[in-house]
Coordinates of C-alpha atoms in Angstrom, one line a residue:
Chain A
M1 CA 123.4 123.3 95.9
N2 CA 119.8 123.3 97.2
V3 CA 117.1 122.3 95.1
I4 CA 114.3 123.7 97.1
D5 CA 114.1 126.4 99.4
V6 CA 110.8 127.2 101.1
R7 CA 111.2 129.9 103.2
G8 CA 108.8 132.0 106.0
L9 CA 106.0 130.1 103.7
T10 CA 102.4 131.2 105.6
H11 CA 99.4 129.9 104.0
Q12 CA 95.7 131.2 105.4
F13 CA 92.5 130.5 104.4
N14 CA 89.7 132.9 104.7
R15 CA 86.2 130.5 104.8
N16 CA 83.3 131.8 104.4
S17 CA 80.4 130.2 105.4
G18 CA 77.2 131.5 104.4
G19 CA 78.0 135.5 104.3
G20 CA 79.2 135.7 107.7
R21 CA 82.8 136.1 108.4
A22 CA 84.3 132.8 109.6
P23 CA 87.8 132.8 111.3
A24 CA 90.7 132.4 108.6
I25 CA 92.3 129.0 109.1
L26 CA 96.0 129.3 109.5
A27 CA 96.9 126.3 108.2
I28 CA 101.3 127.0 108.0
K29 CA 103.3 129.5 110.0
G30 CA 106.6 130.0 108.6
L31 CA 107.6 126.9 107.4
S32 CA 111.1 127.2 106.2
F33 CA 113.1 123.9 104.3
S34 CA 115.6 123.1 101.8
V35 CA 116.2 119.5 99.7
M36 CA 119.2 119.6 98.1
E37 CA 120.2 117.9 95.0
G38 CA 119.4 114.2 94.4
E39 CA 118.3 114.6 98.4
F40 CA 115.5 112.5 99.1
V41 CA 113.2 114.7 102.2
A42 CA 110.0 112.8 103.9
V43 CA 107.8 114.2 106.0
V44 CA 105.9 113.2 108.8
G45 CA 102.9 115.1 110.3
P46 CA 99.3 114.1 112.4
S47 CA 96.9 115.3 110.3
G48 CA 95.7 118.1 109.7
C49 CA 99.5 119.1 110.0
G50 CA 98.9 121.7 106.7
K51 CA 101.2 119.2 104.7
S52 CA 97.9 118.8 102.4
T53 CA 98.0 123.1 102.4
L54 CA 102.3 122.9 101.2
L55 CA 102.2 120.6 98.2
R56 CA 99.6 122.7 96.8
I57 CA 101.7 125.4 97.0
L58 CA 104.4 123.5 95.9
S59 CA 102.7 122.2 92.8
G60 CA 101.8 125.5 91.8
L61 CA 98.4 125.5 92.6
I62 CA 97.7 127.8 95.2
H63 CA 99.7 130.6 95.8
P64 CA 101.1 130.5 99.1
T65 CA 99.5 134.0 102.2
E66 CA 103.0 135.4 102.5
G67 CA 107.1 133.5 102.2
E68 CA 109.0 132.3 99.7
V69 CA 109.7 128.9 97.7
F70 CA 113.2 128.7 95.6
I71 CA 113.3 126.3 93.0
K72 CA 116.9 125.4 92.0
G73 CA 117.5 129.3 92.4
Q74 CA 114.4 130.6 90.3
K75 CA 111.0 132.0 92.3
L76 CA 108.6 129.4 91.9
A77 CA 105.6 131.1 89.5
D78 CA 103.6 130.7 87.0
S79 CA 106.1 128.0 85.0
N80 CA 105.8 124.5 87.7
P81 CA 109.2 122.7 87.9
I82 CA 107.2 120.0 90.2
A83 CA 105.7 116.6 89.6
Y84 CA 103.5 115.7 91.4
M85 CA 102.0 112.9 92.5
P86 CA 99.2 112.5 94.9
Q87 CA 97.8 110.4 97.2
R88 CA 94.7 108.8 94.9
D89 CA 97.0 107.9 92.1
L90 CA 93.6 109.6 89.9
L91 CA 94.4 107.4 86.7
L92 CA 92.1 109.2 83.6
P93 CA 89.8 105.0 83.3
W94 CA 89.3 106.5 79.5
L95 CA 93.5 106.2 78.6
N96 CA 95.0 103.2 78.8
V97 CA 98.1 102.2 80.5
Q98 CA 100.7 103.7 78.2
K99 CA 98.7 107.4 77.5
N100 CA 97.7 107.6 81.4
A101 CA 101.9 107.0 81.9
T102 CA 102.5 109.8 79.4
L103 CA 100.0 111.6 80.1
G104 CA 102.2 114.5 82.1
A105 CA 105.0 114.4 79.7
R106 CA 103.2 115.2 76.8
L107 CA 101.4 117.5 79.2
S108 CA 104.2 119.6 79.9
G109 CA 105.3 119.3 76.3
V110 CA 108.0 116.5 76.2
S111 CA 107.9 115.2 72.4
K112 CA 106.6 112.0 71.5
A113 CA 109.7 110.3 70.0
E114 CA 112.0 111.2 72.8
I115 CA 108.9 108.9 75.2
Q116 CA 108.8 106.7 73.2
S117 CA 112.7 106.1 73.1
K118 CA 112.5 105.5 77.5
L119 CA 109.2 104.0 77.2
P120 CA 110.1 100.5 77.1
H121 CA 113.0 100.2 80.3
L122 CA 110.2 102.5 81.6
F123 CA 107.9 100.0 81.5
R124 CA 109.9 97.1 82.4
Q125 CA 111.5 98.8 85.5
F126 CA 107.6 99.5 86.8
G127 CA 106.2 96.0 86.4
L128 CA 103.6 97.2 84.0
D129 CA 105.7 95.1 80.3
G130 CA 102.7 94.0 78.6
F131 CA 99.8 96.0 79.4
Q132 CA 100.5 99.4 77.8
E133 CA 96.9 98.0 76.0
S134 CA 95.2 98.0 79.1
W135 CA 92.6 100.4 81.0
P136 CA 93.6 101.1 84.2
S137 CA 90.4 99.5 86.0
Q138 CA 92.4 95.5 84.4
L139 CA 95.4 96.4 86.8
S140 CA 95.7 95.9 90.5
G141 CA 96.5 98.4 92.9
G142 CA 100.1 97.9 93.5
M143 CA 100.4 98.0 89.4
R144 CA 98.2 101.8 89.2
Q145 CA 100.2 103.0 91.7
R146 CA 103.9 102.3 90.1
L147 CA 101.9 103.6 86.8
A148 CA 100.8 106.9 89.1
L149 CA 104.2 107.0 89.5
L150 CA 105.4 105.9 86.1
R151 CA 103.7 108.9 85.4
T152 CA 105.2 111.2 87.6
F153 CA 109.0 110.2 86.4
L154 CA 108.0 111.1 82.8
M155 CA 107.6 114.6 83.3
P156 CA 110.6 116.3 82.8
R157 CA 110.9 118.2 86.1
D158 CA 113.6 119.4 88.5
V159 CA 111.4 117.1 91.7
I160 CA 109.7 115.1 92.2
L161 CA 106.9 115.9 95.0
L162 CA 105.3 112.3 96.5
D163 CA 101.7 112.5 98.6
E164 CA 101.5 109.2 100.5
P165 CA 102.8 107.3 97.7
F166 CA 101.9 103.6 99.0
G167 CA 99.0 104.8 101.3
S168 CA 95.7 102.7 99.9
L169 CA 98.4 99.2 99.6
D170 CA 98.1 96.9 102.0
A171 CA 101.1 96.3 104.5
I172 CA 103.0 93.8 102.1
T173 CA 102.1 95.1 98.9
R174 CA 103.8 98.5 100.0
R175 CA 106.7 97.0 101.8
D176 CA 107.1 95.4 97.8
M177 CA 107.3 98.8 96.8
Q178 CA 109.4 100.9 99.1
N179 CA 112.1 98.0 98.1
W180 CA 111.4 98.7 94.3
L181 CA 111.4 102.9 94.3
Q182 CA 114.7 102.9 95.9
G183 CA 115.8 100.7 92.9
V184 CA 114.3 103.6 90.2
L185 CA 116.0 105.9 92.9
D186 CA 119.1 104.5 91.8
S187 CA 119.0 105.4 88.6
D188 CA 117.5 108.5 89.0
Q189 CA 119.0 110.6 91.0
R190 CA 116.7 113.5 91.2
S191 CA 115.5 115.1 94.5
V192 CA 112.3 113.6 96.0
L193 CA 109.9 115.6 98.8
L194 CA 107.7 112.7 100.3
V195 CA 104.5 113.3 102.2
T196 CA 103.8 109.5 104.8
H197 CA 102.3 109.3 107.9
D198 CA 104.0 105.7 108.4
V199 CA 107.4 106.5 110.8
D200 CA 109.0 103.4 108.9
E201 CA 108.5 104.6 105.2
A202 CA 110.5 107.7 106.3
L203 CA 112.9 106.3 107.8
M204 CA 113.2 103.5 104.7
L205 CA 113.6 105.8 102.3
A206 CA 114.3 109.3 103.1
D207 CA 118.1 111.1 103.2
R208 CA 116.4 113.1 105.7
V209 CA 112.8 113.7 108.5
L210 CA 111.1 116.8 108.8
V211 CA 109.2 116.1 111.4
M212 CA 105.8 119.4 110.5
T213 CA 103.6 121.0 114.2
N214 CA 99.8 120.5 114.2
R215 CA 98.0 123.3 113.0
P216 CA 100.0 126.4 112.4
G217 CA 102.1 123.9 109.8
K218 CA 106.4 124.4 110.6
I219 CA 109.4 122.2 110.8
L220 CA 110.1 121.1 114.5
K221 CA 112.0 119.0 114.4
E222 CA 115.2 116.9 111.2
V223 CA 116.1 113.4 112.0
R224 CA 119.4 112.4 109.9
V225 CA 119.0 109.2 108.6
E226 CA 122.6 107.3 107.5
F227 CA 121.2 103.8 106.8
P228 CA 123.8 102.9 103.6
R229 CA 121.6 102.4 100.7
P230 CA 120.2 99.7 99.6
R231 CA 117.9 99.5 102.4
Y232 CA 117.2 95.9 102.9
T233 CA 114.1 94.6 105.4
Q234 CA 117.1 93.6 108.6
T235 CA 117.1 97.2 108.1
L236 CA 113.7 98.0 110.0
T237 CA 115.4 95.8 113.3
L238 CA 118.2 97.6 113.5
P239 CA 119.0 99.1 116.8
K240 CA 119.7 103.0 115.4
F241 CA 116.7 102.0 113.0
T242 CA 114.4 101.6 116.8
E243 CA 116.3 104.4 118.0
L244 CA 115.6 107.5 115.5
K245 CA 111.9 105.7 115.1
E246 CA 111.3 106.4 118.7
L247 CA 112.5 110.1 118.4
L248 CA 110.5 110.9 115.5
L249 CA 107.1 109.0 117.1
Q250 CA 108.0 110.9 120.1
S251 CA 108.6 114.1 118.7
L252 CA 104.9 113.6 117.2
A253 CA 103.2 113.0 120.1
E254 CA 104.2 117.2 120.8
A255 CA 104.1 118.1 117.8
Chain B
M1 CA 76.7 82.7 78.0
R2 CA 76.0 85.6 80.6
Q3 CA 74.3 87.0 78.5
V4 CA 71.8 83.9 77.4
N5 CA 71.1 83.9 81.0
N6 CA 70.0 87.4 82.1
I7 CA 67.2 86.7 78.3
F8 CA 66.6 83.7 79.3
P9 CA 63.6 84.6 82.5
S10 CA 62.0 87.5 80.4
F11 CA 61.9 85.0 77.8
L12 CA 60.4 82.5 79.5
V13 CA 57.3 84.8 80.7
I14 CA 57.0 86.4 77.2
V15 CA 56.2 83.3 75.6
S16 CA 53.8 81.7 78.3
T17 CA 52.5 84.4 78.7
V18 CA 51.8 84.1 74.3
V19 CA 50.9 80.4 75.0
F20 CA 48.4 81.0 77.5
W21 CA 46.8 84.6 75.3
E22 CA 46.5 81.9 72.4
L23 CA 44.8 79.2 74.6
A24 CA 43.1 81.6 76.8
V25 CA 41.2 82.9 73.2
G26 CA 40.0 79.6 71.7
F27 CA 39.0 78.4 75.4
W28 CA 36.5 81.3 76.0
D29 CA 35.7 82.5 72.6
I30 CA 37.1 85.9 73.2
P31 CA 35.8 88.0 69.9
H32 CA 38.2 89.4 67.7
G33 CA 37.2 92.4 67.7
I34 CA 37.9 92.4 70.9
L35 CA 41.3 90.6 71.9
P36 CA 42.2 88.9 68.8
A37 CA 44.6 85.8 69.1
P38 CA 48.4 85.8 69.5
S39 CA 48.3 84.3 65.8
Q40 CA 45.7 86.5 64.1
I41 CA 48.2 89.5 64.8
M42 CA 51.0 87.5 63.6
G43 CA 48.9 86.8 60.0
E44 CA 47.9 90.3 59.7
A45 CA 51.4 91.2 60.3
V46 CA 52.4 89.3 57.4
R47 CA 49.8 89.6 55.5
L48 CA 49.7 94.2 55.9
R49 CA 53.8 94.2 55.9
S50 CA 54.5 96.1 52.6
V51 CA 52.6 98.6 53.9
L52 CA 53.1 98.9 57.8
L53 CA 57.0 98.8 56.9
G54 CA 56.0 102.0 54.7
H55 CA 54.1 103.8 58.2
A56 CA 57.1 102.6 60.7
L57 CA 59.7 103.8 57.8
T58 CA 58.5 107.1 58.1
T59 CA 57.7 107.4 62.5
L60 CA 61.3 105.6 62.3
T61 CA 62.5 108.3 60.8
E62 CA 60.8 111.0 62.6
A63 CA 62.6 109.9 66.1
L64 CA 65.7 108.7 64.5
A65 CA 66.7 112.5 63.0
G66 CA 64.4 114.0 66.1
L67 CA 66.9 112.2 68.2
I68 CA 70.0 113.0 66.7
L69 CA 69.0 116.8 66.4
A70 CA 68.0 116.5 70.6
I71 CA 72.4 115.3 70.7
F72 CA 73.0 118.1 69.6
V73 CA 70.7 120.5 71.5
G74 CA 71.1 118.7 74.1
G75 CA 74.9 118.6 74.6
V76 CA 75.4 122.4 73.3
V77 CA 72.4 123.5 76.6
G78 CA 74.5 121.1 78.6
A79 CA 77.5 122.4 78.2
L80 CA 76.4 125.8 78.5
I81 CA 74.1 125.9 81.6
S82 CA 77.4 123.6 83.1
S83 CA 79.5 126.5 82.4
F84 CA 77.8 129.9 83.1
G85 CA 76.0 130.5 86.5
F86 CA 74.4 132.9 84.7
I87 CA 72.3 130.5 82.3
R88 CA 71.8 127.8 85.1
R89 CA 70.0 130.8 86.8
A90 CA 67.9 132.0 83.7
F91 CA 67.2 129.3 81.7
L92 CA 66.9 125.8 83.7
P93 CA 63.4 126.8 85.6
I94 CA 62.2 127.3 82.3
L95 CA 63.2 124.1 81.3
V96 CA 61.6 122.2 83.8
I97 CA 58.0 124.3 83.1
T98 CA 58.7 124.0 79.7
Q99 CA 58.8 120.0 80.1
N100 CA 56.0 120.0 81.8
I101 CA 53.3 121.1 79.6
P102 CA 52.2 117.5 77.5
M103 CA 53.3 117.6 73.7
M104 CA 48.5 117.0 73.7
V105 CA 48.9 120.6 73.9
L106 CA 51.7 121.8 71.9
A107 CA 51.5 119.1 68.6
P108 CA 48.1 120.8 67.5
L109 CA 49.9 124.8 67.9
I110 CA 53.1 123.3 66.4
V111 CA 51.2 122.4 62.8
V112 CA 49.3 125.4 63.2
W113 CA 52.9 127.5 63.1
F114 CA 54.7 125.2 60.4
G115 CA 52.1 122.4 58.6
F116 CA 51.4 119.0 58.1
G117 CA 54.8 118.0 57.0
I118 CA 58.0 115.6 59.0
Q119 CA 60.1 118.8 60.1
P120 CA 57.1 119.6 63.1
K121 CA 57.4 116.0 63.9
I122 CA 60.6 115.7 64.3
G123 CA 60.6 118.8 65.9
I124 CA 58.2 117.5 69.3
V125 CA 60.7 114.7 69.4
T126 CA 63.9 116.6 69.5
L127 CA 61.7 118.7 72.2
V128 CA 60.1 115.7 74.2
C129 CA 64.7 113.5 73.7
F130 CA 67.0 116.1 74.9
F131 CA 65.8 117.4 77.7
P132 CA 66.9 113.9 80.0
I133 CA 70.4 114.8 77.8
A134 CA 71.1 118.0 78.5
V135 CA 70.7 117.8 82.4
N136 CA 72.4 114.4 82.6
T137 CA 75.4 115.9 80.3
A138 CA 75.5 119.8 82.8
D139 CA 74.7 117.7 85.9
A140 CA 77.9 115.3 85.0
L141 CA 79.9 118.2 83.5
M142 CA 79.7 119.9 87.0
R143 CA 80.4 117.5 88.8
S144 CA 84.2 116.7 87.9
D145 CA 86.8 115.2 89.4
Q146 CA 88.4 118.1 90.9
E147 CA 90.8 116.7 92.2
L148 CA 92.2 115.2 88.3
L149 CA 91.4 118.8 87.3
E150 CA 94.3 119.9 89.9
L151 CA 96.3 117.4 88.3
L152 CA 96.6 117.4 85.5
K153 CA 96.3 121.6 86.0
S154 CA 99.9 120.8 87.3
M155 CA 100.8 119.2 84.5
G156 CA 100.6 122.4 82.9
A157 CA 97.1 121.4 80.3
T158 CA 95.4 124.0 79.4
R159 CA 91.5 124.4 79.8
W160 CA 90.6 123.1 76.4
Q161 CA 92.5 119.7 77.0
L162 CA 90.7 119.9 80.9
M163 CA 87.9 119.5 78.4
R164 CA 88.5 117.4 76.3
L165 CA 91.0 114.8 79.1
V166 CA 88.9 114.8 81.7
R167 CA 85.5 116.5 81.8
I168 CA 83.7 115.2 78.0
P169 CA 85.1 111.3 79.1
E170 CA 84.2 112.0 82.7
A171 CA 80.8 113.3 81.3
L172 CA 80.0 110.4 78.8
P173 CA 78.1 107.8 81.5
A174 CA 75.8 109.9 82.3
F175 CA 75.2 111.6 78.5
F176 CA 74.8 108.0 77.7
S177 CA 72.6 107.1 80.5
G178 CA 69.9 110.6 79.4
L179 CA 70.3 109.2 75.8
Q180 CA 68.9 106.1 76.8
I181 CA 66.0 107.7 78.9
A182 CA 65.6 109.8 75.6
A183 CA 65.1 106.6 72.7
T184 CA 62.6 105.3 75.4
Y185 CA 60.5 108.9 74.6
A186 CA 61.6 109.2 70.9
I187 CA 59.6 106.4 69.2
L188 CA 56.7 107.0 71.2
G189 CA 57.5 111.2 71.3
A190 CA 57.4 110.4 66.9
V191 CA 54.3 108.6 67.5
F192 CA 52.8 111.1 69.5
S193 CA 53.6 113.8 66.3
E194 CA 51.4 111.8 64.1
F195 CA 48.6 112.5 66.4
A196 CA 49.4 116.8 65.4
G197 CA 48.0 115.5 61.6
G198 CA 49.8 113.9 58.0
T199 CA 49.5 111.4 55.3
S200 CA 51.9 108.8 57.5
G201 CA 53.0 106.7 59.9
L202 CA 52.1 104.2 62.7
W203 CA 50.0 106.4 64.5
L204 CA 47.9 107.5 61.3
F205 CA 47.3 103.2 61.0
I206 CA 46.7 102.6 65.0
G207 CA 43.8 105.8 64.0
R208 CA 42.4 104.2 60.7
S209 CA 42.5 100.3 62.2
Q210 CA 40.8 102.0 65.0
R211 CA 38.0 103.4 62.7
A212 CA 37.8 99.8 61.2
Y213 CA 37.1 98.7 64.3
R214 CA 40.7 96.0 63.5
T215 CA 41.4 95.8 66.8
D216 CA 44.2 92.8 65.5
Q217 CA 45.5 96.0 63.3
M218 CA 46.5 98.1 66.1
F219 CA 47.9 95.3 68.4
V220 CA 50.0 94.5 65.4
A221 CA 51.5 98.6 65.2
V222 CA 51.9 98.4 69.3
V223 CA 53.3 95.2 69.3
L224 CA 55.7 97.4 66.1
I225 CA 56.5 100.4 67.5
A226 CA 57.1 98.0 70.8
L227 CA 60.0 96.4 68.7
L228 CA 61.5 99.8 67.1
S229 CA 61.8 101.6 71.2
I230 CA 63.7 98.0 71.6
C231 CA 65.7 98.3 68.8
L232 CA 66.6 102.2 69.4
F233 CA 67.4 101.2 72.7
L234 CA 69.7 98.6 71.8
L235 CA 71.2 101.0 69.2
V236 CA 72.1 102.7 71.9
R237 CA 73.6 101.2 74.1
W238 CA 75.9 100.1 71.7
L239 CA 77.3 102.8 70.9
A240 CA 78.1 104.0 74.2
R241 CA 79.8 99.8 74.4
I242 CA 81.5 102.3 71.3
A243 CA 82.3 105.5 72.8
M244 CA 83.5 103.9 76.2
P245 CA 85.4 100.7 75.6
W246 CA 86.9 101.9 78.9
H247 CA 83.5 100.8 80.5
I248 CA 83.4 97.4 79.7
S249 CA 86.6 96.3 81.1
E250 CA 85.6 97.2 84.5
S251 CA 85.1 93.2 85.6
Q252 CA 88.2 91.8 84.4
M253 CA 91.4 92.2 86.6
Y254 CA 95.1 91.0 86.2
S255 CA 96.4 89.7 89.0
D256 CA 98.9 91.7 90.6
E257 CA 103.0 89.9 88.7

């Protein structure tokens, strides 16, 4: 069963600059794809391909000019079934780590008792145990990112949407986080849609990789990634990996 | 230790200035009516302590009451200016103009309208102090992090939750820097307000001392005004630390894993 169904999504921005009529920008045009139950799908594309427009539509912040989005067969409307993690960690500096972690769940109406019962285990799994009372500013970059992920995973939503979650981290930390995220997803079977620039990251994490074209964005190519899980650093050196990477990079160059 | 190191240089300057002053007055035999020695000022302060305490309390009360009122007025005006474009366009220019009217002109008028009691003086302090608070708060409320607001909206936050969780805490540092400016104005505003008349207060004390050619007493009042200002400033700093505990910890970092 499809968890996300995006059908013929088109979005146009009407710019108003200084009263004059600037030409409208067509950010995405006729974008269609789907994500199955428990599937991890990565979207890669050149910058300015309308990825962020897609994310803003999926997280319910803007309404598309044309087309429809179905989440578990329900039309995406005011109720928001997607847990969105933006590029910047966007932690609230004035809330301690625990309150930041539970913010999304609390705002989504999950009871305190229910959150409390899950927390101790999750804090250990996310490597934040012992830091519950700290301020976000006291955490390292990797820990901040894990906290933002924890906040996203705690939300009672069917789909998790990750926008370049490790983009701000150094290469080594990023690799560690990718390995660790696979472990988390092993125990949490929700569908994930990941947007990234990093082809290695997409191949490392995803079941399927979609390549978006330059503006107006649509899906140019779809690549199935069938390496066994969990994938380790060795996966990066498999001939098949190199082959897929080459294919993706080539499509990106055409996009 | 770091705090001691921070205070030490200015402490050194102040002490050496006072010592030089003391020696200079004796060495060149400067008349007391022109420049009294620090020791003489100290002696006078001790001798007049109960009288001074009364005057200082009056001024401090005016300043504190005015400042507290200014916090409320400034906060509300700041919130209104930031929330409603119409109010901003209609009142912001007028507010700026009123800030340029010298208090010396307003004070006698306010006395004509409200008399010699403490209320008009509190009103003057409020007038002087609310502006930096209002402008800083409005500015900060208008520059909320849009991405943060969007994220919380996607989590299902209501308008009020956005205000409580993002806009207000995000505006607190600016509010407190406005309050710090206001606090330094408060004592000055209170002293000025006494210019309009009354029966107690440090300006009154200065006036009397001047008429009696007691320069040493005038210096006592000046030092006292400075001390009160510093105390109020430190009080605001302390309040800011209490209200924004996350701000202090910004420099400490834990290492990864």
